[in-house]
Tab-separated table of C-alpha atoms in Angstrom:
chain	number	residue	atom	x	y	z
A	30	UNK	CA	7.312	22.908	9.328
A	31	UNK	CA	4.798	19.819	9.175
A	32	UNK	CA	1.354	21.367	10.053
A	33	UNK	CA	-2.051	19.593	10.313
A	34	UNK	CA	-3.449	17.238	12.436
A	35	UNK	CA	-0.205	14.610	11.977
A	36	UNK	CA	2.347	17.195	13.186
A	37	UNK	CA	4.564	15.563	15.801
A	38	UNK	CA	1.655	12.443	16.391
A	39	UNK	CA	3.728	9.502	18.127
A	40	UNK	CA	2.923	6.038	17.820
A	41	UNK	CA	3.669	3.644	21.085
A	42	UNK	CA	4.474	0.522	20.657
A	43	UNK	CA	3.407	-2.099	22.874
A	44	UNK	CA	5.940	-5.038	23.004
A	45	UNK	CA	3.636	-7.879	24.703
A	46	UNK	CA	0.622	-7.566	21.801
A	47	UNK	CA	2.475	-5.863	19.317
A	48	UNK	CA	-0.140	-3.184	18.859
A	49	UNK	CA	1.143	0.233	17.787
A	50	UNK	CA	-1.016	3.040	18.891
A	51	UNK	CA	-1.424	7.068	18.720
A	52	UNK	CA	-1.706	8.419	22.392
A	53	UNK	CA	-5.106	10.002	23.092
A	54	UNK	CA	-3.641	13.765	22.593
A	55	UNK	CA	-3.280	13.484	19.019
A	56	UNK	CA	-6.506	12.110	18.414
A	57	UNK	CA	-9.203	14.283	16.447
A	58	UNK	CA	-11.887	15.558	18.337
A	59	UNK	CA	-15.195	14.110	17.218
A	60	UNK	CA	-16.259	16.730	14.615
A	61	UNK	CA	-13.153	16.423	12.836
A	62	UNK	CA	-13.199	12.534	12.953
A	63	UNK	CA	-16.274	12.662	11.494
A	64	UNK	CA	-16.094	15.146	8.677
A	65	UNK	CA	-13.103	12.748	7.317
A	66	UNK	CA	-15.443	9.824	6.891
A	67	UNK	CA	-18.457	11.890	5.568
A	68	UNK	CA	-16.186	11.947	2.285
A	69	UNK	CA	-15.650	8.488	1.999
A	70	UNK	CA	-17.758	6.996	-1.074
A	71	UNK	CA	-19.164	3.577	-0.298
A	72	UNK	CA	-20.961	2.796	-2.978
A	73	UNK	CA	-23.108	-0.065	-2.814
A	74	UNK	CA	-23.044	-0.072	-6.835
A	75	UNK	CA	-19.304	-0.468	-6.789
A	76	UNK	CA	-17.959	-3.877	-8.065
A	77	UNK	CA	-14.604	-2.938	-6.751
A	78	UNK	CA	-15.946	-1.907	-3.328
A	79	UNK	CA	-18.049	-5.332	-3.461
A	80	UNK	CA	-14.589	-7.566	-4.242
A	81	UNK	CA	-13.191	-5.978	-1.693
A	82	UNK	CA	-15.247	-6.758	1.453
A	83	UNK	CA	-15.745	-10.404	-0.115
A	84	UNK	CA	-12.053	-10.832	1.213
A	85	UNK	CA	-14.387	-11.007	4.669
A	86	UNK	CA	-17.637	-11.891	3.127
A	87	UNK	CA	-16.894	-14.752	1.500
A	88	UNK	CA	-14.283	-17.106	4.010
A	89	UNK	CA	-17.140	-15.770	6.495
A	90	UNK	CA	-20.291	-17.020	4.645
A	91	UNK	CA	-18.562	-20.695	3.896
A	92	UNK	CA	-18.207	-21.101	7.713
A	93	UNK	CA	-22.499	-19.862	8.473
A	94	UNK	CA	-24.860	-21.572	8.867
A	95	UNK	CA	-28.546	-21.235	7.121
A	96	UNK	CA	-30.122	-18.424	8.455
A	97	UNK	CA	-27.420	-17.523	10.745
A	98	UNK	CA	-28.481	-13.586	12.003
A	99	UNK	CA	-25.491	-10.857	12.652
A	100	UNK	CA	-24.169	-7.799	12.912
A	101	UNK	CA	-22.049	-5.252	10.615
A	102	UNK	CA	-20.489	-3.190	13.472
A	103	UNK	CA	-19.281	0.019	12.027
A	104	UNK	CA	-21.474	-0.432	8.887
A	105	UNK	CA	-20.638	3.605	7.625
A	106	UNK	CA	-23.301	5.542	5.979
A	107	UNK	CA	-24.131	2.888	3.537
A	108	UNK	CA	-24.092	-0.524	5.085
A	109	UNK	CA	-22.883	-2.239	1.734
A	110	UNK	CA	-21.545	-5.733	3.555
A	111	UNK	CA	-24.453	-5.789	5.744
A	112	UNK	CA	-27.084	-5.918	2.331
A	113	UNK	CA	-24.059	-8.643	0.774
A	114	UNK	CA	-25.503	-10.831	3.641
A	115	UNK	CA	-29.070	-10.267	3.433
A	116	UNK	CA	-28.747	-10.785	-0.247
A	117	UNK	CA	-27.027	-14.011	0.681
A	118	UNK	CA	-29.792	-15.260	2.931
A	119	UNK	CA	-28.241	-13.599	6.401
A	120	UNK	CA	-29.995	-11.498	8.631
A	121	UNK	CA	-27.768	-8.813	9.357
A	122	UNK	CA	-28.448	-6.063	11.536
A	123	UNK	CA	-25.895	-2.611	11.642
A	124	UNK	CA	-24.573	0.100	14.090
A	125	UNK	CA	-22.335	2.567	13.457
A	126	UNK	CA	-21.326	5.563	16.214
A	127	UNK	CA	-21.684	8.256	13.681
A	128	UNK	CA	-24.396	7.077	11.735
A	129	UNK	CA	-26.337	4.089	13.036
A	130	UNK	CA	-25.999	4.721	16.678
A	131	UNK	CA	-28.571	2.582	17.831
A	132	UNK	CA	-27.459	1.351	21.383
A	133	UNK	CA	-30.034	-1.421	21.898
A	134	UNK	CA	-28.168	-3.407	18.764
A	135	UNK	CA	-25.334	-4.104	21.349
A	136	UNK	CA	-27.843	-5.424	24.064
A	137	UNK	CA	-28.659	-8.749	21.570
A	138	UNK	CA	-26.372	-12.139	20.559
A	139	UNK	CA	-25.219	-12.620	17.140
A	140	UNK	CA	-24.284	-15.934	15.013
A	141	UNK	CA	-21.643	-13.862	13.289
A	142	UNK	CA	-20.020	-10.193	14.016
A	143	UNK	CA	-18.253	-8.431	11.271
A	144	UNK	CA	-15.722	-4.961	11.196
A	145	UNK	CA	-14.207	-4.161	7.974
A	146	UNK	CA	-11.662	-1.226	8.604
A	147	UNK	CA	-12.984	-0.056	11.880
A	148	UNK	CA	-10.199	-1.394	14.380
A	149	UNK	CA	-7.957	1.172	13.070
A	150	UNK	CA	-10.282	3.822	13.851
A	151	UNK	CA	-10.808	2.571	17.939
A	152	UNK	CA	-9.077	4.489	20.644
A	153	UNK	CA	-9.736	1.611	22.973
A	154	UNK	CA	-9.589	-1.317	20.904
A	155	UNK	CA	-9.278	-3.840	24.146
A	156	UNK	CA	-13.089	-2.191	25.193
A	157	UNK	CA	-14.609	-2.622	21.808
A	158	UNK	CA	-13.197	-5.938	21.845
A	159	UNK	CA	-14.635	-6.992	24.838
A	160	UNK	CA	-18.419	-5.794	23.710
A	161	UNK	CA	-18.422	-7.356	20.616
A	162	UNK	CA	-17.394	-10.829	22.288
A	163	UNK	CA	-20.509	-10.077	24.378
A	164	UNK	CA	-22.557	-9.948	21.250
A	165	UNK	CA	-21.559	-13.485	20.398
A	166	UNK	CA	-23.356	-16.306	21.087
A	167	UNK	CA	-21.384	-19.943	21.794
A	168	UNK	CA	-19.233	-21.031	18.119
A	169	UNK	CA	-20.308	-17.629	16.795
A	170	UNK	CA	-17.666	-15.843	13.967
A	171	UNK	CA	-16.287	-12.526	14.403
A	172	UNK	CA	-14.296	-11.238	11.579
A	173	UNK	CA	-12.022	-8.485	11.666
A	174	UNK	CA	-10.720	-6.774	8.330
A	175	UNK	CA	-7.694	-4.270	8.748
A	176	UNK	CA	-3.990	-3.671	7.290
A	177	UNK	CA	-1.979	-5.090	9.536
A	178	UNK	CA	1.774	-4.125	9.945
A	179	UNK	CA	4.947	-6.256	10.041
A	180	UNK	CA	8.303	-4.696	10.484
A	181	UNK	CA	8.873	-1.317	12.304
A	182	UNK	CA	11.159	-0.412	8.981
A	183	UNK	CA	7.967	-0.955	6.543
A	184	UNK	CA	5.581	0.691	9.377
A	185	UNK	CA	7.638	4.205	9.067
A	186	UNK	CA	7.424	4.092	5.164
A	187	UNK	CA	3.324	2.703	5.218
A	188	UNK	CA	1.037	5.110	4.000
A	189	UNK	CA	-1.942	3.748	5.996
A	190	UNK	CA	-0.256	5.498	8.975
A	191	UNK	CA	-1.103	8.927	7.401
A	192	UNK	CA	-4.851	8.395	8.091
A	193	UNK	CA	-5.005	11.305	10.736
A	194	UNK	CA	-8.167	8.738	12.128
A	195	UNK	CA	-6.240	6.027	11.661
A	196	UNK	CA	-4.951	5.675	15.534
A	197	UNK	CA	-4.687	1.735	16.402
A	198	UNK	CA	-2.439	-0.594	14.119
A	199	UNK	CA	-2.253	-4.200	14.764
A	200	UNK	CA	0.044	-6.931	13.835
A	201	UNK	CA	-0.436	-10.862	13.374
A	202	UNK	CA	0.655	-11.122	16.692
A	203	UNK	CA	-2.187	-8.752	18.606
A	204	UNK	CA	-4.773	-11.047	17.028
A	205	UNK	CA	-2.234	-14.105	18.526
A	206	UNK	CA	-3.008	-12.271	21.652
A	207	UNK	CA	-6.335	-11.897	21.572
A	208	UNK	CA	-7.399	-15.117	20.515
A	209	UNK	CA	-5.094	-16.595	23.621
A	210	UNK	CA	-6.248	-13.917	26.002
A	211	UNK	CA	-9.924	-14.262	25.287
A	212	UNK	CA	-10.064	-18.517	24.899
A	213	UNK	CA	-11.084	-18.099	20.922
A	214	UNK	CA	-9.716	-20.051	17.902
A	215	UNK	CA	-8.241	-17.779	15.464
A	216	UNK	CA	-8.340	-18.070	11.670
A	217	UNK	CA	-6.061	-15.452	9.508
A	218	UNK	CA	-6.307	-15.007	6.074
A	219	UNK	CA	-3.977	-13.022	3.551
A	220	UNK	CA	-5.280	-9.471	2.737
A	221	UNK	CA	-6.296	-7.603	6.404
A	222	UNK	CA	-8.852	-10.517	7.055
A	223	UNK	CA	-8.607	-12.434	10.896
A	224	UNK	CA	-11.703	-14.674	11.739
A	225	UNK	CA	-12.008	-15.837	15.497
A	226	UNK	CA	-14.513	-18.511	16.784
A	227	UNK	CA	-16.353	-18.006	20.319
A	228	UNK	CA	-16.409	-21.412	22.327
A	229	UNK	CA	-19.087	-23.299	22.924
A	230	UNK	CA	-19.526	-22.520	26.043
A	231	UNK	CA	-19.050	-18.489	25.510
């Protein structure tokens, strides 16, 4: 008998974004969410963890301009792409629920936004969505790094699904959506990276 917090989880399937997501009474409570990343090692001395948020970082940075000023939503304990900026020139400012809660960060305007492997984590992705386009201000970046999935046949054999926090899985086509939905242009790159533009006018 499976045991643990994946015993008999579901995954719905949502056929006009494509978004594939764990209904809310298999999610972790808070403690438990938490105490999974508390053993993640984000090292900000790791070249390996540094080439891998450059898959963001660096299409990102070619599209900034001077001193543009953002935010690393869900920056983790040890906001590694947020000093990748700063060393770059970029002001970057952080928040994280668990460990840089600071509210007041999502009261201000950024040039850029960006969320390496967060989405996944959001049990209302549409909400979060929504806030950080309210951070933006007119032609400002957000960029979005997360596996995404492409055939229901690969999706039951993907490993990534195993993640008992990992609870919201998107597909080309959700960030399609979203980018038609919400008026943005949308940029997607090979390996988990999506960049969409706010319009000029907001």
């Amino acid at each position: 008998m499976q045991r643990g917090p994946l015993a008999g989880r579901e995954y719905w399937h949502c056929p006009n974004c494509q978004l594939i997501h764990v209904p809310q009474r298999f999610l972790l409570n808070t403690a438990a969410e938490k105490a999974v990343y508390d053993l993640h090692e984000n090292n900000p001395d790791d070249l390996g963890y540094k080439t891998f948020l450059s898959r963001l970082f660096t299409p990102l940075t070619a599209q900034l301009p001077v001193a543009s000023q953002g935010l690393d939503f869900g920056c983790g304990p040890t906001p590694v792409l947020a000093d990748m900026f700063r060393n770059a020139g970029f002001g970057c400012a952080t928040f994280d629920i668990f460990y840089d809660n600071q509210p007041a960060t999502l009261q201000q305007q950024y040039d850029f936004i960006v969320s390496t492997e967060v989405v996944e984590h959001l049990a209302a992705p549409a909400k979060v969505f929504q806030q950080l386009l309210a951070c933006l201000k007119p032609n400002a970046l957000l960029g979005i790094m997360t596996q995404r999935w492409d055939t229901f046949e690969r999706f039951k054999q993907w490993t990534y699904r195993n993640d008992p926090t990992h609870i919201c899985f998107f597909h080309e086509q959700t960030f399609q959506w979203l980018a038609q939905k919400f008026g943005l242009q949308l940029t997607i790159y090979p390996r988990d990276v999506v960049i969409f533009q706010q319009s000029s006018s907001g």
